Short mmCIF file of C-alpha atoms in Angstrom, two decimals:
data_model
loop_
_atom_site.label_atom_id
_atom_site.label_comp_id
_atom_site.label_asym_id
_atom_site.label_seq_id
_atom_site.Cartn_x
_atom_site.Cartn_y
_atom_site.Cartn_z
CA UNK A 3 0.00 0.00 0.00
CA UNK A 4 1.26 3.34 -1.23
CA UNK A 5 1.16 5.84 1.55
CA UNK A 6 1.61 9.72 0.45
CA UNK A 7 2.47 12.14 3.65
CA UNK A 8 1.50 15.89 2.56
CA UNK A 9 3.25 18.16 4.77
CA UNK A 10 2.14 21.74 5.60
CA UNK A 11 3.90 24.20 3.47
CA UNK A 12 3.73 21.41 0.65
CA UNK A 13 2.59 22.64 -2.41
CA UNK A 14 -0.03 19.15 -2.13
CA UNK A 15 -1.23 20.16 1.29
CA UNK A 16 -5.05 21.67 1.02
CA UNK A 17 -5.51 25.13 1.08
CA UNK A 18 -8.73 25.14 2.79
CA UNK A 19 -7.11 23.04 5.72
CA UNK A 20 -4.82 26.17 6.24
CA UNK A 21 -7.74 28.49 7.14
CA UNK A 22 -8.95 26.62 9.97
CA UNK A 23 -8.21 26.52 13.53
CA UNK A 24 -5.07 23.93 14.58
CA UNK A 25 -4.89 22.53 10.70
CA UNK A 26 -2.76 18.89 11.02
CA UNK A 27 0.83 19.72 10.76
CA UNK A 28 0.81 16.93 8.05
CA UNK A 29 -1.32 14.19 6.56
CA UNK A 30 -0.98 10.69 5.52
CA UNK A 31 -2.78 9.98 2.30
CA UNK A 32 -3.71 6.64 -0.09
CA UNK A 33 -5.21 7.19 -3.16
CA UNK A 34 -6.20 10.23 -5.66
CA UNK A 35 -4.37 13.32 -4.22
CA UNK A 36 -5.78 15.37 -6.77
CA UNK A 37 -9.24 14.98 -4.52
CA UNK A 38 -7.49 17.28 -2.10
CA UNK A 39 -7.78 20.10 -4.78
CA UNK A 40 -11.62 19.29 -5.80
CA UNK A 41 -14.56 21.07 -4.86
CA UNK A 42 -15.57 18.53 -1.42
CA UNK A 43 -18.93 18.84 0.66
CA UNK A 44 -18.91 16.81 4.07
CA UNK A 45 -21.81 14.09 4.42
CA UNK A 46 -22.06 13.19 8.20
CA UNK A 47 -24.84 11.56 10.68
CA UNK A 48 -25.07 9.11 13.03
CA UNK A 49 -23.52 5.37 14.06
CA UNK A 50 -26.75 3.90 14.61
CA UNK A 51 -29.82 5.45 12.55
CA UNK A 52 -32.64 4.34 10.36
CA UNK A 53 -33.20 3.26 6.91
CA UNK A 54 -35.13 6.34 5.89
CA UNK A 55 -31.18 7.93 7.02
CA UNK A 56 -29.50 5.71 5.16
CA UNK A 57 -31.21 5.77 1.69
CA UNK A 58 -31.12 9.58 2.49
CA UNK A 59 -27.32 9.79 2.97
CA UNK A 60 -26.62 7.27 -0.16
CA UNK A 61 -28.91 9.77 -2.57
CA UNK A 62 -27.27 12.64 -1.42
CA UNK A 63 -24.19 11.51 -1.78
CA UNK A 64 -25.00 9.83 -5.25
CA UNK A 65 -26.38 13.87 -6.21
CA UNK A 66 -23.54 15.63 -5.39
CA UNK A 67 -20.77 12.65 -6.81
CA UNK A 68 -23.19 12.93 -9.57
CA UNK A 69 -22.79 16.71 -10.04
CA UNK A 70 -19.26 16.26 -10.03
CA UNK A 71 -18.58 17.18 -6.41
CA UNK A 72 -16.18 15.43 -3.85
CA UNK A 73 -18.37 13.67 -0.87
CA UNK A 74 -16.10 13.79 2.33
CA UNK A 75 -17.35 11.70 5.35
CA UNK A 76 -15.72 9.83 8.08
CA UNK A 77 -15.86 6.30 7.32
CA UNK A 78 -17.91 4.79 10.36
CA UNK A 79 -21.43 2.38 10.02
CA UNK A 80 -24.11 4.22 9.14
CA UNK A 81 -24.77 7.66 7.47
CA UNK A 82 -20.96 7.99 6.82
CA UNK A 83 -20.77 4.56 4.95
CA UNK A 84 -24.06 4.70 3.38
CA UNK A 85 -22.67 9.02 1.68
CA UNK A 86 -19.52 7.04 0.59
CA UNK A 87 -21.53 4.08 -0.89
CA UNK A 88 -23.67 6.80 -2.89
CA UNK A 89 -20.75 8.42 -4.32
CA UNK A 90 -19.40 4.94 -5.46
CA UNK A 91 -22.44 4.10 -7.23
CA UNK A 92 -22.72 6.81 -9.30
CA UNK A 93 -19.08 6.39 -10.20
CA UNK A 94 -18.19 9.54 -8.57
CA UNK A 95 -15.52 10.26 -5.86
CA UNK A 96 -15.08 10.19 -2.42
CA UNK A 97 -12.59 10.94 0.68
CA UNK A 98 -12.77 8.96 3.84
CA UNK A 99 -11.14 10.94 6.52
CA UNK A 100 -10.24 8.44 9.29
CA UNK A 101 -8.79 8.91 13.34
CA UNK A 102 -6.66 5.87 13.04
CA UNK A 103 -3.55 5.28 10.71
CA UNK A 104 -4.07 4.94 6.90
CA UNK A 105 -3.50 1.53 7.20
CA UNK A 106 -6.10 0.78 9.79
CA UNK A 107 -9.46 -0.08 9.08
CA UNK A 108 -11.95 0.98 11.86
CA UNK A 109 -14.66 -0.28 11.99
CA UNK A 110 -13.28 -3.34 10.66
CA UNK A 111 -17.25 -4.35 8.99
CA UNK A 112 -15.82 -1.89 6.14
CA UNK A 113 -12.77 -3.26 5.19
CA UNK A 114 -13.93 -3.70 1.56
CA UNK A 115 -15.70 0.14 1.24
CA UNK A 116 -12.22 0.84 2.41
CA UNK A 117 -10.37 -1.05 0.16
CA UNK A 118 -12.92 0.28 -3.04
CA UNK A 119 -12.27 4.50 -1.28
CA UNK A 120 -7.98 3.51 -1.70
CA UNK A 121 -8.82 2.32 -5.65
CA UNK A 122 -11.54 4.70 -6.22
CA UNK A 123 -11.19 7.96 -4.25
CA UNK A 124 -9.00 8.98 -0.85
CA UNK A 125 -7.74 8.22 2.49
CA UNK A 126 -7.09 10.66 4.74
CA UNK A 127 -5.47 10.75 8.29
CA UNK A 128 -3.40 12.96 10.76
CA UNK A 129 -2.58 9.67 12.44
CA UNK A 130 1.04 7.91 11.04
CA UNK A 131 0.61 4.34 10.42
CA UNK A 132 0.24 1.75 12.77
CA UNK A 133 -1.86 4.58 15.39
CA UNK A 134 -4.98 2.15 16.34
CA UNK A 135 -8.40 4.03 16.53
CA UNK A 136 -8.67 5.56 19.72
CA UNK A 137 -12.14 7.31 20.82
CA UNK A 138 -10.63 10.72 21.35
CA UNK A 139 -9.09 10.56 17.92
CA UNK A 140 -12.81 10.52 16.13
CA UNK A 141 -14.06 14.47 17.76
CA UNK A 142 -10.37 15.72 16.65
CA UNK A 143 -10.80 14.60 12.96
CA UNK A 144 -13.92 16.00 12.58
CA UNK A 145 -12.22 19.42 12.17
CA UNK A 146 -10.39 17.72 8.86
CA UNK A 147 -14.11 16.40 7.88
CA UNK A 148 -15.40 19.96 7.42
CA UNK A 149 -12.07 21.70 6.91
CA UNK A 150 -11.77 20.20 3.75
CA UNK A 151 -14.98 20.96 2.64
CA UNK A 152 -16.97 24.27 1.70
CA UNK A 153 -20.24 22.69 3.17
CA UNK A 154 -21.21 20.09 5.87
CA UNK A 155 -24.57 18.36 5.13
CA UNK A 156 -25.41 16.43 8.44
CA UNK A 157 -28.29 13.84 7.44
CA UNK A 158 -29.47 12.34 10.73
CA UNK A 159 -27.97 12.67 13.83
CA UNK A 160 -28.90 11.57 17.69
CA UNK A 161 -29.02 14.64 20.25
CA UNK A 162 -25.19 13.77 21.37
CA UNK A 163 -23.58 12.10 18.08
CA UNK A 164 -20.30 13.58 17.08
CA UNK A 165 -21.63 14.57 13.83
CA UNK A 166 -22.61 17.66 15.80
CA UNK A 167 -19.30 18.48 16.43
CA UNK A 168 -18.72 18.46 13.03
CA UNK A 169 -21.12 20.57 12.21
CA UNK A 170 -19.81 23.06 14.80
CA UNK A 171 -16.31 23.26 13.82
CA UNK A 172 -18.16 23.57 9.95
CA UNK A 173 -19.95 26.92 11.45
CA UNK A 174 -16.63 27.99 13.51
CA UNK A 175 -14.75 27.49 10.21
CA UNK A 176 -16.76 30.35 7.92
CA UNK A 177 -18.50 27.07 6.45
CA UNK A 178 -22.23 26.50 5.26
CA UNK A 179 -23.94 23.73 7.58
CA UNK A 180 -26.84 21.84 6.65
CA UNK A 181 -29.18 19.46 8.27
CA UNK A 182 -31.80 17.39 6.50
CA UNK A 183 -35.10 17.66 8.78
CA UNK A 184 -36.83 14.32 10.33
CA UNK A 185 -39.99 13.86 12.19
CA UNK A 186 -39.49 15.28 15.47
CA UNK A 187 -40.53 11.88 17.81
CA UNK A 188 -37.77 9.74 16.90
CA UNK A 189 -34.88 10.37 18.90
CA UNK A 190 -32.61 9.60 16.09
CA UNK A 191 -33.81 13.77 14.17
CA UNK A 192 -33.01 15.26 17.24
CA UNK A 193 -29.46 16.63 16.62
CA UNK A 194 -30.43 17.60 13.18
CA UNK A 195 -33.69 19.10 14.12
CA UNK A 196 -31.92 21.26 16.70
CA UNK A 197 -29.27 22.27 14.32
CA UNK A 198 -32.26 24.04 11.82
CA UNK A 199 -32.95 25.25 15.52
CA UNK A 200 -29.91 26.92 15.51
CA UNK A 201 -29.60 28.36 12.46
CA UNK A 202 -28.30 25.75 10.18
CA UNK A 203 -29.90 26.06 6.55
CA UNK A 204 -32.75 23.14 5.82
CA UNK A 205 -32.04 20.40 3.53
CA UNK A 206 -35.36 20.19 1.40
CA UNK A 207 -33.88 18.84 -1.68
CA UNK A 208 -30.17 18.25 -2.79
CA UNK A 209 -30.92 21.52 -5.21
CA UNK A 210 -30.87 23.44 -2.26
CA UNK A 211 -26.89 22.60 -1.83
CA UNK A 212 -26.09 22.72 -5.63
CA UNK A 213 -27.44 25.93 -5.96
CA UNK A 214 -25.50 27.28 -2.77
CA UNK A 215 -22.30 25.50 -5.05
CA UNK A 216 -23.24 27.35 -8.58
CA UNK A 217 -23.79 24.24 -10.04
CA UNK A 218 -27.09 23.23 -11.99
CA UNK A 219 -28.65 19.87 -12.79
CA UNK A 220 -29.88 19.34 -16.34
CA UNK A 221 -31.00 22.72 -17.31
CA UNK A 222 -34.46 23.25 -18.17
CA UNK A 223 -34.09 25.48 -21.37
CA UNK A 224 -32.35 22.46 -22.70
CA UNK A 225 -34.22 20.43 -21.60
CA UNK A 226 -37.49 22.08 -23.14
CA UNK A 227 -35.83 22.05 -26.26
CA UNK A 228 -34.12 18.25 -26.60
CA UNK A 229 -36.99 16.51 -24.69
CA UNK A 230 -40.19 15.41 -26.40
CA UNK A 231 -43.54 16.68 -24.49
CA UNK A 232 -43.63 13.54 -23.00
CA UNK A 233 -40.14 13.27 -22.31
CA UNK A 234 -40.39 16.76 -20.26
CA UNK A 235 -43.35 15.83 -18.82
CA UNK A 236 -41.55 12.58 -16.90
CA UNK A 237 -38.45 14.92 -16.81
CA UNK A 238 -40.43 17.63 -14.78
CA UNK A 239 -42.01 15.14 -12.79
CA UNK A 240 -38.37 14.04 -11.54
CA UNK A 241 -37.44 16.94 -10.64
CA UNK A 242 -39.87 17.14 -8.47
CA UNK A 243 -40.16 14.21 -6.64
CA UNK A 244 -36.12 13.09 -6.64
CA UNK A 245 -35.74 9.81 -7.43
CA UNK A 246 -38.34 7.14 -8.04
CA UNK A 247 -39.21 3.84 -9.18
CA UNK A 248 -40.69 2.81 -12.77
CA UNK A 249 -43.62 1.92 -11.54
CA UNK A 250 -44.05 5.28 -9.14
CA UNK A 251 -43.43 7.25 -12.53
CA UNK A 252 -46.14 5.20 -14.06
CA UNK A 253 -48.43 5.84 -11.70
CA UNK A 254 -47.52 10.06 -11.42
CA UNK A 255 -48.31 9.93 -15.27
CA UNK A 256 -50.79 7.19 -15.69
CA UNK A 257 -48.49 5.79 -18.07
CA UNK A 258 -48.00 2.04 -18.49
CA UNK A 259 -44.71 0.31 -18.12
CA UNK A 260 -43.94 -1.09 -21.45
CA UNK A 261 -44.37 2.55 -22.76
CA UNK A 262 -42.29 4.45 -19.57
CA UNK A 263 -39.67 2.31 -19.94
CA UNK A 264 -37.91 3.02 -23.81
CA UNK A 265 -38.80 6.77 -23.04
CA UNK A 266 -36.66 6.57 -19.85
CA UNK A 267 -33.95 4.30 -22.23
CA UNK A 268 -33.86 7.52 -24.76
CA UNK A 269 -34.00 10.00 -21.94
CA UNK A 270 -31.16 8.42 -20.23
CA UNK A 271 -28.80 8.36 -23.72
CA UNK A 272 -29.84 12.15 -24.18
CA UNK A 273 -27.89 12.77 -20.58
CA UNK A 274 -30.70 14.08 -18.60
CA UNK A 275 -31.37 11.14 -16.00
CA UNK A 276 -29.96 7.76 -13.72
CA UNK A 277 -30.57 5.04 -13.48
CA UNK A 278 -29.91 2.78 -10.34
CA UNK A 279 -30.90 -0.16 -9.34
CA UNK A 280 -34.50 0.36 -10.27
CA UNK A 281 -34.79 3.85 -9.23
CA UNK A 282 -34.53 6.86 -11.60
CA UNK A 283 -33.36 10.62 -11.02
CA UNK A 284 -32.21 13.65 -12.98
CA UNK A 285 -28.73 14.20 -13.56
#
């Protein structure tokens, strides 16, 4: 395993991590370095959470890899796996930033979404090899999380998870903080829900953060022109709703399957939607 070690003052090392408070005095890397120069926004939540979180973190971070942006997150079971697992599908990059050495998989229930991050996107640590993970290590990465990113999306997080420290050293950092509201009697919304509390923007769609970003999905000009009336119609229904199912777009147009399905094929090879496992969305 090729391990890269960035030192501050390095023409490699991050400019972002040089505006915030204590940056790492250097960094051990494994993977694309050239990630450290892309445009990164931090996807964070909860150990233990729900499936509504989960599918939540994996399209978000399946939008933004999708859009061309970096998703940053920390690696551990739950949200953070599920934003890195989103990137990966939609062939797009990711960062993992870790509080153990680079050559340390913690926990060890990832050891393959570690090895595909090293092939397919970034490790990051301040740790040297060999450091095992230690429970103070995880609050003091957090500042690399959202140091290396110009937002911090946190999806779903429990009143006392450390995804709210993130999010804090995000806000102390000059950084835009988001938090993707839940229903307000499960215990696993409350940090988010008091984050909009506090001030941090609402998550209502993922066009809320590529907008914040400059960046656009399809454009809907082009699309107007390219797309077929029925074509637009299915487009502008996806916009809408985010992603869905063939047979939920059937039933939003009254459409039936066997003639959905080759306007989705001719949609797709125009460029202006996904398709994943089943589900469709707008690029």
């Amino acid at each position: 395993m090729k391990i890269e070690i960035i030192r501050m003052g390095e023409a490699a090392y991050p400019e972002r991590l040089l505006e915030i408070k204590n940056p790492p005095k250097q960094i051990y890397c494994c993977g694309d370095l050239e990630l450290l120069k892309s445009r990164c926004v931090a996807v964070v939540g909860s150990r233990t959470t729900t499936v509504y979180g989960r599918r939540t973190a994996e399209a978000i971070g399946r939008c933004l890899a999708a859009a061309g942006v970096t998703v940053v997150s920390g690696m551990a079971i739950g949200i953070d796996a599920s934003a890195h697992e989103g990137a990966l599908s939609a062939g797009g990059l990711t960062v993992a930033v870790l509080g153990c050495g680079p050559d340390v998989c913690y926990p060890p229930e990832n050891r393959l979404l570690m090895a595909d991050i090293k092939r397919r996107g970034l490790i990051v640590t301040e740790y040297e090899p060999g450091t095992p993970a230690n429970r103070y290590n995880f609050p003091n990465r957090n500042r690399i999380i959202s140091g290396l990113c110009e937002a911090t999306v946190v999806v779903q997080a429990r009143n006392r998870s450390g995804s709210l420290i993130t999010a804090e050293l995000a806000a102390e950092q000059g950084r835009e903080v988001y938090a993707v509201p839940g229903n307000i009697d499960s215990q696993y919304n409350l940090g988010n829900n008091r984050l909009i509390k506090e001030g941090a923007s609402p998550l209502i769609c993922i066009d809320d953060i590529l907008e914040y970003l400059g960046i656009g999905g399809a454009d809907e000009e082009d699309a107007r022109r390219r797309l077929s009336d029925k074509e637009f119609e299915i487009f502008s229904i996806l916009r809408k709703e985010g992603e869905m199912t063939i047979d939920e777009v059937c039933m939003k147009t009254g459409f039936s399957p066997a003639y959905v399905n080759p306007i989705l094929a001719v949609m797709e090879m125009k460029g202006f939607i996904s398709s994943e496992m089943g589900r469709v969305f707008v690029k």
